Amino acid sequence: MSIVANAAGVEVMQSPLAAHGKTIPAERLGLLTQTDPAIGIRAIRRRYEEDGYVWLKGLLPRAEVIDFRRWVFARLADTGLLAPGYDLALGIAAVGSVDWNLANRMMMSLVRSAAYEGFCAQPKLVRFMDAFLQGISYLHKRKLMRYVQPGTAMATPAHYDLVYLRGGTSRLVTAWIPIGDIPAEMGGLVYLEGSHALGRRMEADFQANSGTLSPEERISAYNSQMAEGGWISKDLPDIAERFNARWLAADYEAGDVVLHSPYIIHAATNNEDRTRRLRLSTDIRYQNVDDEIDARWSNHWSLGDML
Ligand SMILES: O=C(O)CCC(=O)C(=O)O
């Protein structure tokens, strides 16, 4: 656990979080608020509107999520990613070299697998999303699954999701699902507090200034007006300072689901797990089927698909 109660009973972060060579100062770190799914769909929707996210504790059966983690790592074992001799559900990273070609090919197979499809479309989640979206929920076919090795510099830079999905409705909802426990020091998502309003303003500015771009560029994250990759920045302390906000972190557990707004600014921090566990998660996007669908997301994720 990265988050513990101090002598006064207040929950605090045990160790600092860092990404891209920069450590987030303690005064710029806060804790994500968790939500018990039992409070009901109306209250959940209200929290999502207010905060730009809702961290649903234990929405999915924990044991099934861990079984799926084991299944994924069993398929990746031949790549050299996993240390031998451990239960694959632990996902302990090997120290030797990895066959990246094989790992990439295997990940592309995994995101096309019936097992992953079933995980993302499990009845509990689908029923929840139907209620949340007040209609028939549509799950975008392009779904991402990511692993992060401990002790590496890999961490998703700060961004908001609409940048990658400008070709359809903005009434999108991302579900970020930890596949296994992801305590804060393992580099789960951090959210810039209250930044869904900021993302909305940034998007309005982009739209207002995009008149010189071609129609394709106007919906692409890769255009002359965006930073490389559509990111806002890799410097998390600087963003927090600039916008006078805190990064909210959490100890996520298998079974949790975080829903976030397409405007909220979020990022990941380094995986610094001392027991060398691989961080595994999936991020998938839902919307109401009656809203306009971004056709570019109607294919499976391919590496280098520029979305
Ligand atoms: O898991 C990650 O590192 C990034 C996920 C993400 O950016 C998202 O869920 O929108």
mmCIF file of C-alpha atoms and ligand atoms in Angstrom:
data_model
loop_
_atom_site.group_PDB
_atom_site.id
_atom_site.type_symbol
_atom_site.label_atom_id
_atom_site.label_comp_id
_atom_site.label_asym_id
_atom_site.label_seq_id
_atom_site.Cartn_x
_atom_site.Cartn_y
_atom_site.Cartn_z
ATOM 1 C CA MET A 1 0.000 0.000 0.000
ATOM 2 C CA SER A 2 1.282 3.471 -0.834
ATOM 3 C CA ILE A 3 -1.415 5.302 1.076
ATOM 4 C CA VAL A 4 -1.481 4.907 4.867
ATOM 5 C CA ALA A 5 -3.091 6.653 7.823
ATOM 6 C CA ASN A 6 -0.699 8.924 9.767
ATOM 7 C CA ALA A 7 -0.671 9.378 13.572
ATOM 8 C CA ALA A 8 -3.629 11.765 13.306
ATOM 9 C CA GLY A 9 -5.612 9.188 11.323
ATOM 10 C CA VAL A 10 -5.291 11.177 8.094
ATOM 11 C CA GLU A 11 -4.521 9.189 4.940
ATOM 12 C CA VAL A 12 -1.223 10.217 3.368
ATOM 13 C CA MET A 13 1.035 9.015 0.585
ATOM 14 C CA GLN A 14 3.933 6.943 1.899
ATOM 15 C CA SER A 15 6.404 7.531 -0.901
ATOM 16 C CA PRO A 16 6.705 10.259 -3.553
ATOM 17 C CA LEU A 17 5.421 9.689 -7.089
ATOM 18 C CA ALA A 18 7.502 10.561 -10.119
ATOM 19 C CA ALA A 19 7.336 10.462 -13.909
ATOM 20 C CA HIS A 20 9.748 11.486 -16.671
ATOM 21 C CA GLY A 21 12.445 12.414 -14.183
ATOM 22 C CA LYS A 22 10.247 14.762 -12.119
ATOM 23 C CA THR A 23 8.888 14.068 -8.637
ATOM 24 C CA ILE A 24 5.478 15.450 -7.712
ATOM 25 C CA PRO A 25 5.934 17.524 -4.524
ATOM 26 C CA ALA A 26 3.817 16.441 -1.534
ATOM 27 C CA GLU A 27 1.766 19.660 -1.597
ATOM 28 C CA ARG A 28 0.740 18.901 -5.194
ATOM 29 C CA LEU A 29 -0.466 15.370 -4.358
ATOM 30 C CA GLY A 30 -3.878 14.379 -3.078
ATOM 31 C CA LEU A 31 -6.044 11.291 -2.853
ATOM 32 C CA LEU A 32 -8.710 10.164 -5.251
ATOM 33 C CA THR A 33 -12.138 9.748 -3.654
ATOM 34 C CA GLN A 34 -13.544 6.264 -3.868
ATOM 35 C CA THR A 35 -17.186 5.469 -4.502
ATOM 36 C CA ASP A 36 -19.142 2.486 -3.281
ATOM 37 C CA PRO A 37 -21.195 1.263 -6.271
ATOM 38 C CA ALA A 38 -24.029 0.588 -3.795
ATOM 39 C CA ILE A 39 -24.808 4.332 -3.503
ATOM 40 C CA GLY A 40 -26.838 3.931 -6.694
ATOM 41 C CA ILE A 41 -26.599 5.088 -10.270
ATOM 42 C CA ARG A 42 -27.981 8.615 -9.743
ATOM 43 C CA ALA A 43 -25.488 9.437 -7.013
ATOM 44 C CA ILE A 44 -22.696 7.885 -9.084
ATOM 45 C CA ARG A 45 -23.615 9.994 -12.102
ATOM 46 C CA ARG A 46 -23.741 13.124 -9.929
ATOM 47 C CA ARG A 47 -20.229 12.440 -8.609
ATOM 48 C CA TYR A 48 -18.939 11.823 -12.121
ATOM 49 C CA GLU A 49 -20.390 15.151 -13.299
ATOM 50 C CA GLU A 50 -18.926 17.006 -10.334
ATOM 51 C CA ASP A 51 -15.469 15.444 -10.198
ATOM 52 C CA GLY A 52 -14.911 14.311 -13.801
ATOM 53 C CA TYR A 53 -14.280 10.762 -12.586
ATOM 54 C CA VAL A 54 -15.791 8.096 -10.405
ATOM 55 C CA TRP A 55 -13.615 5.403 -8.808
ATOM 56 C CA LEU A 56 -15.922 2.447 -8.305
ATOM 57 C CA LYS A 57 -14.582 0.163 -5.577
ATOM 58 C CA GLY A 58 -14.998 -3.526 -6.216
ATOM 59 C CA LEU A 59 -17.483 -3.258 -9.073
ATOM 60 C CA LEU A 60 -16.099 -6.444 -10.672
ATOM 61 C CA PRO A 61 -15.443 -9.830 -9.018
ATOM 62 C CA ARG A 62 -11.838 -9.606 -7.772
ATOM 63 C CA ALA A 63 -11.038 -13.312 -8.279
ATOM 64 C CA GLU A 64 -12.116 -13.165 -11.933
ATOM 65 C CA VAL A 65 -9.972 -10.104 -12.587
ATOM 66 C CA ILE A 66 -6.971 -11.877 -11.065
ATOM 67 C CA ASP A 67 -7.699 -15.000 -13.140
ATOM 68 C CA PHE A 68 -7.702 -12.836 -16.244
ATOM 69 C CA ARG A 69 -4.359 -11.300 -15.169
ATOM 70 C CA ARG A 70 -2.937 -14.816 -14.923
ATOM 71 C CA TRP A 71 -4.332 -15.703 -18.364
ATOM 72 C CA VAL A 72 -2.734 -12.630 -19.968
ATOM 73 C CA PHE A 73 0.665 -13.227 -18.382
ATOM 74 C CA ALA A 74 0.598 -16.922 -19.354
ATOM 75 C CA ARG A 75 0.312 -15.753 -22.984
ATOM 76 C CA LEU A 76 3.194 -13.302 -22.525
ATOM 77 C CA ALA A 77 5.486 -15.738 -20.705
ATOM 78 C CA ASP A 78 7.455 -16.795 -23.820
ATOM 79 C CA THR A 79 8.518 -13.193 -24.415
ATOM 80 C CA GLY A 80 10.852 -13.130 -21.391
ATOM 81 C CA LEU A 81 8.733 -10.509 -19.615
ATOM 82 C CA LEU A 82 7.831 -12.727 -16.655
ATOM 83 C CA ALA A 83 10.191 -14.097 -13.997
ATOM 84 C CA PRO A 84 9.919 -17.911 -13.938
ATOM 85 C CA GLY A 85 8.907 -19.802 -10.800
ATOM 86 C CA TYR A 86 6.069 -17.555 -9.599
ATOM 87 C CA ASP A 87 2.307 -17.769 -9.903
ATOM 88 C CA LEU A 88 1.728 -15.851 -13.141
ATOM 89 C CA ALA A 89 -1.107 -13.942 -11.482
ATOM 90 C CA LEU A 90 1.579 -12.138 -9.467
ATOM 91 C CA GLY A 91 3.091 -10.899 -12.711
ATOM 92 C CA ILE A 92 6.658 -10.638 -11.394
ATOM 93 C CA ALA A 93 8.877 -9.062 -14.029
ATOM 94 C CA ALA A 94 11.985 -10.898 -15.226
ATOM 95 C CA VAL A 95 15.334 -9.155 -15.073
ATOM 96 C CA GLY A 96 16.657 -10.537 -18.365
ATOM 97 C CA SER A 97 16.070 -9.340 -21.901
ATOM 98 C CA VAL A 98 12.619 -9.311 -23.489
ATOM 99 C CA ASP A 99 11.731 -10.304 -27.057
ATOM 100 C CA TRP A 100 9.887 -7.053 -27.862
ATOM 101 C CA ASN A 101 8.817 -8.192 -31.317
ATOM 102 C CA LEU A 102 7.105 -11.200 -29.820
ATOM 103 C CA ALA A 103 5.664 -9.152 -26.924
ATOM 104 C CA ASN A 104 4.157 -6.606 -29.319
ATOM 105 C CA ARG A 105 2.737 -9.295 -31.598
ATOM 106 C CA MET A 106 1.284 -11.132 -28.609
ATOM 107 C CA MET A 107 -0.340 -7.961 -27.253
ATOM 108 C CA MET A 108 -1.958 -7.361 -30.648
ATOM 109 C CA SER A 109 -3.331 -10.919 -30.492
ATOM 110 C CA LEU A 110 -4.501 -10.494 -26.918
ATOM 111 C CA VAL A 111 -6.548 -7.382 -27.676
ATOM 112 C CA ARG A 112 -8.241 -9.347 -30.464
ATOM 113 C CA SER A 113 -8.950 -12.370 -28.276
ATOM 114 C CA ALA A 114 -12.378 -13.639 -27.312
ATOM 115 C CA ALA A 115 -11.202 -13.798 -23.692
ATOM 116 C CA TYR A 116 -10.381 -10.069 -23.608
ATOM 117 C CA GLU A 117 -13.586 -9.236 -25.467
ATOM 118 C CA GLY A 118 -15.462 -11.176 -22.787
ATOM 119 C CA PHE A 119 -13.596 -9.419 -19.988
ATOM 120 C CA CYS A 120 -14.508 -5.993 -21.393
ATOM 121 C CA ALA A 121 -18.090 -6.996 -22.108
ATOM 122 C CA GLN A 122 -18.757 -8.896 -18.866
ATOM 123 C CA PRO A 123 -22.451 -8.626 -17.958
ATOM 124 C CA LYS A 124 -21.847 -6.720 -14.700
ATOM 125 C CA LEU A 125 -19.968 -3.990 -16.542
ATOM 126 C CA VAL A 126 -22.326 -3.834 -19.517
ATOM 127 C CA ARG A 127 -25.390 -3.577 -17.297
ATOM 128 C CA PHE A 128 -23.692 -0.877 -15.281
ATOM 129 C CA MET A 129 -22.734 1.096 -18.400
ATOM 130 C CA ASP A 130 -26.259 0.845 -19.817
ATOM 131 C CA ALA A 131 -27.582 2.362 -16.597
ATOM 132 C CA PHE A 132 -24.816 4.943 -16.432
ATOM 133 C CA LEU A 133 -25.358 6.057 -20.041
ATOM 134 C CA GLN A 134 -29.140 5.866 -19.726
ATOM 135 C CA GLY A 135 -29.635 3.770 -22.819
ATOM 136 C CA ILE A 136 -27.817 1.127 -24.788
ATOM 137 C CA SER A 137 -24.090 1.427 -24.223
ATOM 138 C CA TYR A 138 -21.688 1.091 -27.124
ATOM 139 C CA LEU A 139 -18.138 -0.145 -26.509
ATOM 140 C CA HIS A 140 -15.549 1.107 -28.986
ATOM 141 C CA LYS A 141 -13.794 -1.741 -30.745
ATOM 142 C CA ARG A 142 -10.373 -0.119 -30.341
ATOM 143 C CA LYS A 143 -9.503 -1.209 -26.806
ATOM 144 C CA LEU A 144 -6.116 -0.866 -25.176
ATOM 145 C CA MET A 145 -4.381 -3.166 -22.744
ATOM 146 C CA ARG A 146 -1.068 -2.039 -21.268
ATOM 147 C CA TYR A 147 1.639 -3.491 -19.082
ATOM 148 C CA VAL A 148 4.390 -1.450 -17.446
ATOM 149 C CA GLN A 149 7.643 -2.972 -16.219
ATOM 150 C CA PRO A 150 8.916 -1.885 -12.819
ATOM 151 C CA GLY A 151 11.953 0.357 -12.704
ATOM 152 C CA THR A 152 11.490 1.734 -16.223
ATOM 153 C CA ALA A 153 10.775 5.279 -17.390
ATOM 154 C CA MET A 154 7.513 4.297 -19.082
ATOM 155 C CA ALA A 155 4.594 6.476 -17.905
ATOM 156 C CA THR A 156 1.682 7.892 -19.881
ATOM 157 C CA PRO A 157 2.130 11.695 -20.178
ATOM 158 C CA ALA A 158 -0.640 14.144 -19.200
ATOM 159 C CA HIS A 159 -3.522 14.379 -21.656
ATOM 160 C CA TYR A 160 -7.298 14.339 -21.952
ATOM 161 C CA ASP A 161 -8.953 11.627 -24.029
ATOM 162 C CA LEU A 162 -11.134 13.656 -26.375
ATOM 163 C CA VAL A 163 -8.006 14.660 -28.311
ATOM 164 C CA TYR A 164 -7.963 11.090 -29.681
ATOM 165 C CA LEU A 165 -11.696 10.805 -30.306
ATOM 166 C CA ARG A 166 -12.693 14.053 -31.951
ATOM 167 C CA GLY A 167 -14.527 12.332 -34.819
ATOM 168 C CA GLY A 168 -17.734 11.572 -32.925
ATOM 169 C CA THR A 169 -19.666 12.577 -29.836
ATOM 170 C CA SER A 170 -17.926 14.199 -26.892
ATOM 171 C CA ARG A 171 -20.312 12.306 -24.586
ATOM 172 C CA LEU A 172 -17.741 9.578 -24.120
ATOM 173 C CA VAL A 173 -16.782 7.730 -20.970
ATOM 174 C CA THR A 174 -13.450 5.976 -20.482
ATOM 175 C CA ALA A 175 -13.298 2.945 -18.208
ATOM 176 C CA TRP A 176 -9.811 2.417 -16.815
ATOM 177 C CA ILE A 177 -9.622 -1.030 -15.267
ATOM 178 C CA PRO A 178 -6.658 -2.252 -13.217
ATOM 179 C CA ILE A 179 -6.020 -5.914 -14.019
ATOM 180 C CA GLY A 180 -4.543 -6.770 -10.629
ATOM 181 C CA ASP A 181 -3.765 -4.507 -7.680
ATOM 182 C CA ILE A 182 -2.077 -1.254 -8.630
ATOM 183 C CA PRO A 183 -1.038 0.645 -5.507
ATOM 184 C CA ALA A 184 0.063 4.223 -6.197
ATOM 185 C CA GLU A 185 3.778 3.350 -6.306
ATOM 186 C CA MET A 186 3.029 0.940 -9.177
ATOM 187 C CA GLY A 187 2.116 3.915 -11.331
ATOM 188 C CA GLY A 188 -1.660 3.796 -11.754
ATOM 189 C CA LEU A 189 -3.517 6.754 -13.186
ATOM 190 C CA VAL A 190 -3.328 10.121 -11.446
ATOM 191 C CA TYR A 191 -5.989 12.733 -12.151
ATOM 192 C CA LEU A 192 -5.491 16.501 -12.085
ATOM 193 C CA GLU A 193 -8.109 17.643 -9.579
ATOM 194 C CA GLY A 194 -11.051 19.467 -11.169
ATOM 195 C CA SER A 195 -9.372 19.502 -14.591
ATOM 196 C CA HIS A 196 -12.435 18.422 -16.614
ATOM 197 C CA ALA A 197 -13.312 22.148 -16.754
ATOM 198 C CA LEU A 198 -9.788 22.942 -17.894
ATOM 199 C CA GLY A 199 -9.845 20.245 -20.587
ATOM 200 C CA ARG A 200 -13.108 21.675 -21.895
ATOM 201 C CA ARG A 201 -11.505 25.117 -22.191
ATOM 202 C CA MET A 202 -8.412 23.676 -23.894
ATOM 203 C CA GLU A 203 -10.611 21.844 -26.375
ATOM 204 C CA ALA A 204 -12.668 24.985 -27.090
ATOM 205 C CA ASP A 205 -9.407 26.902 -27.716
ATOM 206 C CA PHE A 206 -8.185 24.185 -30.059
ATOM 207 C CA GLN A 207 -11.458 24.204 -31.996
ATOM 208 C CA ALA A 208 -11.403 28.015 -32.222
ATOM 209 C CA ASN A 209 -7.843 27.966 -33.611
ATOM 210 C CA SER A 210 -8.132 24.958 -35.914
ATOM 211 C CA GLY A 211 -9.583 26.837 -38.877
ATOM 212 C CA THR A 212 -6.426 26.472 -40.967
ATOM 213 C CA LEU A 213 -6.259 22.689 -40.496
ATOM 214 C CA SER A 214 -7.674 20.162 -42.946
ATOM 215 C CA PRO A 215 -10.809 18.245 -41.811
ATOM 216 C CA GLU A 216 -8.621 15.151 -41.152
ATOM 217 C CA GLU A 217 -6.163 17.159 -39.074
ATOM 218 C CA ARG A 218 -8.943 18.808 -37.126
ATOM 219 C CA ILE A 219 -9.959 15.467 -35.634
ATOM 220 C CA SER A 220 -6.451 14.050 -35.335
ATOM 221 C CA ALA A 221 -4.275 14.221 -32.231
ATOM 222 C CA TYR A 222 -1.289 14.426 -34.557
ATOM 223 C CA ASN A 223 -1.474 17.899 -36.080
ATOM 224 C CA SER A 224 0.681 21.002 -36.164
ATOM 225 C CA GLN A 225 -1.171 22.602 -33.251
ATOM 226 C CA MET A 226 -0.727 19.734 -30.814
ATOM 227 C CA ALA A 227 2.339 18.619 -28.901
ATOM 228 C CA GLU A 228 3.778 15.332 -30.118
ATOM 229 C CA GLY A 229 1.348 12.475 -29.480
ATOM 230 C CA GLY A 230 -1.441 14.832 -28.373
ATOM 231 C CA TRP A 231 0.090 15.136 -24.901
ATOM 232 C CA ILE A 232 -0.277 18.268 -22.802
ATOM 233 C CA SER A 233 3.036 17.689 -21.045
ATOM 234 C CA LYS A 234 5.327 15.108 -19.473
ATOM 235 C CA ASP A 235 6.175 17.445 -16.615
ATOM 236 C CA LEU A 236 3.541 16.606 -13.986
ATOM 237 C CA PRO A 237 4.812 18.964 -11.227
ATOM 238 C CA ASP A 238 4.848 21.856 -13.710
ATOM 239 C CA ILE A 239 1.235 21.248 -14.814
ATOM 240 C CA ALA A 240 0.072 21.102 -11.210
ATOM 241 C CA GLU A 241 1.883 24.368 -10.496
ATOM 242 C CA ARG A 242 0.606 26.079 -13.657
ATOM 243 C CA PHE A 243 -3.000 25.240 -12.921
ATOM 244 C CA ASN A 244 -2.688 25.431 -9.145
ATOM 245 C CA ALA A 245 -4.072 21.926 -8.742
ATOM 246 C CA ARG A 246 -3.125 18.605 -7.177
ATOM 247 C CA TRP A 247 -2.593 15.243 -8.799
ATOM 248 C CA LEU A 248 -4.955 12.733 -7.182
ATOM 249 C CA ALA A 249 -3.556 9.237 -6.743
ATOM 250 C CA ALA A 250 -4.984 5.978 -5.436
ATOM 251 C CA ASP A 251 -4.217 2.441 -4.366
ATOM 252 C CA TYR A 252 -6.300 0.622 -6.978
ATOM 253 C CA GLU A 253 -7.305 -2.982 -6.433
ATOM 254 C CA ALA A 254 -8.388 -5.780 -8.739
ATOM 255 C CA GLY A 255 -12.155 -5.388 -9.151
ATOM 256 C CA ASP A 256 -12.076 -1.572 -9.227
ATOM 257 C CA VAL A 257 -13.185 0.399 -12.276
ATOM 258 C CA VAL A 258 -12.524 4.101 -12.784
ATOM 259 C CA LEU A 259 -14.787 5.976 -15.184
ATOM 260 C CA HIS A 260 -13.440 9.284 -16.410
ATOM 261 C CA SER A 261 -14.610 12.183 -18.520
ATOM 262 C CA PRO A 262 -13.026 12.736 -21.956
ATOM 263 C CA TYR A 263 -11.960 16.180 -20.701
ATOM 264 C CA ILE A 264 -10.222 15.306 -17.437
ATOM 265 C CA ILE A 265 -6.432 15.580 -17.498
ATOM 266 C CA HIS A 266 -4.718 12.434 -16.343
ATOM 267 C CA ALA A 267 -1.359 10.697 -16.549
ATOM 268 C CA ALA A 268 0.521 7.770 -15.076
ATOM 269 C CA THR A 269 3.565 7.725 -12.818
ATOM 270 C CA ASN A 270 6.509 5.330 -12.734
ATOM 271 C CA ASN A 271 6.070 1.738 -11.681
ATOM 272 C CA GLU A 272 8.404 1.565 -8.691
ATOM 273 C CA ASP A 273 7.090 -1.626 -7.161
ATOM 274 C CA ARG A 274 9.736 -3.109 -4.880
ATOM 275 C CA THR A 275 8.444 -6.638 -5.475
ATOM 276 C CA ARG A 276 8.854 -6.097 -9.240
ATOM 277 C CA ARG A 277 5.217 -6.637 -10.250
ATOM 278 C CA LEU A 278 4.162 -5.663 -13.756
ATOM 279 C CA ARG A 279 1.384 -3.083 -13.884
ATOM 280 C CA LEU A 280 -1.443 -4.418 -16.090
ATOM 281 C CA SER A 281 -4.557 -2.452 -17.035
ATOM 282 C CA THR A 282 -7.019 -1.860 -19.802
ATOM 283 C CA ASP A 283 -8.616 1.377 -20.979
ATOM 284 C CA ILE A 284 -11.788 1.158 -23.033
ATOM 285 C CA ARG A 285 -14.324 3.738 -24.192
ATOM 286 C CA TYR A 286 -18.100 3.712 -24.006
ATOM 287 C CA GLN A 287 -20.846 5.983 -25.269
ATOM 288 C CA ASN A 288 -24.570 5.848 -25.878
ATOM 289 C CA VAL A 289 -25.121 3.936 -29.134
ATOM 290 C CA ASP A 290 -27.422 6.695 -30.395
ATOM 291 C CA ASP A 291 -24.679 9.339 -30.272
ATOM 292 C CA GLU A 292 -22.325 9.866 -33.206
ATOM 293 C CA ILE A 293 -19.543 7.252 -33.293
ATOM 294 C CA ASP A 294 -15.937 8.056 -34.264
ATOM 295 C CA ALA A 295 -15.465 5.597 -37.146
ATOM 296 C CA ARG A 296 -11.683 5.626 -36.710
ATOM 297 C CA TRP A 297 -12.153 3.619 -33.492
ATOM 298 C CA SER A 298 -14.117 0.855 -35.239
ATOM 299 C CA ASN A 299 -11.030 -1.300 -35.696
ATOM 300 C CA HIS A 300 -8.940 -3.176 -33.184
ATOM 301 C CA TRP A 301 -5.943 -1.330 -31.738
ATOM 302 C CA SER A 302 -2.827 -1.716 -33.886
ATOM 303 C CA LEU A 303 0.582 -0.408 -32.870
ATOM 304 C CA GLY A 304 1.282 2.757 -34.818
ATOM 305 C CA ASP A 305 -2.355 3.304 -35.849
ATOM 306 C CA MET A 306 -1.895 7.031 -35.047
ATOM 307 C CA LEU A 307 -4.996 7.327 -32.896
HETATM 308 O O1 LIG B 1 -2.987 3.276 -18.359
HETATM 309 C C1 LIG B 1 -2.355 4.239 -18.761
HETATM 310 O O2 LIG B 1 -1.146 4.408 -18.536
HETATM 311 C C2 LIG B 1 -3.037 5.302 -19.571
HETATM 312 C C3 LIG B 1 -4.519 5.127 -19.654
HETATM 313 C C4 LIG B 1 -5.223 6.337 -20.160
HETATM 314 O O3 LIG B 1 -4.635 7.319 -20.544
HETATM 315 C C5 LIG B 1 -6.684 6.327 -20.174
HETATM 316 O O4 LIG B 1 -7.302 5.431 -19.591
HETATM 317 O O5 LIG B 1 -7.267 7.238 -20.784
#
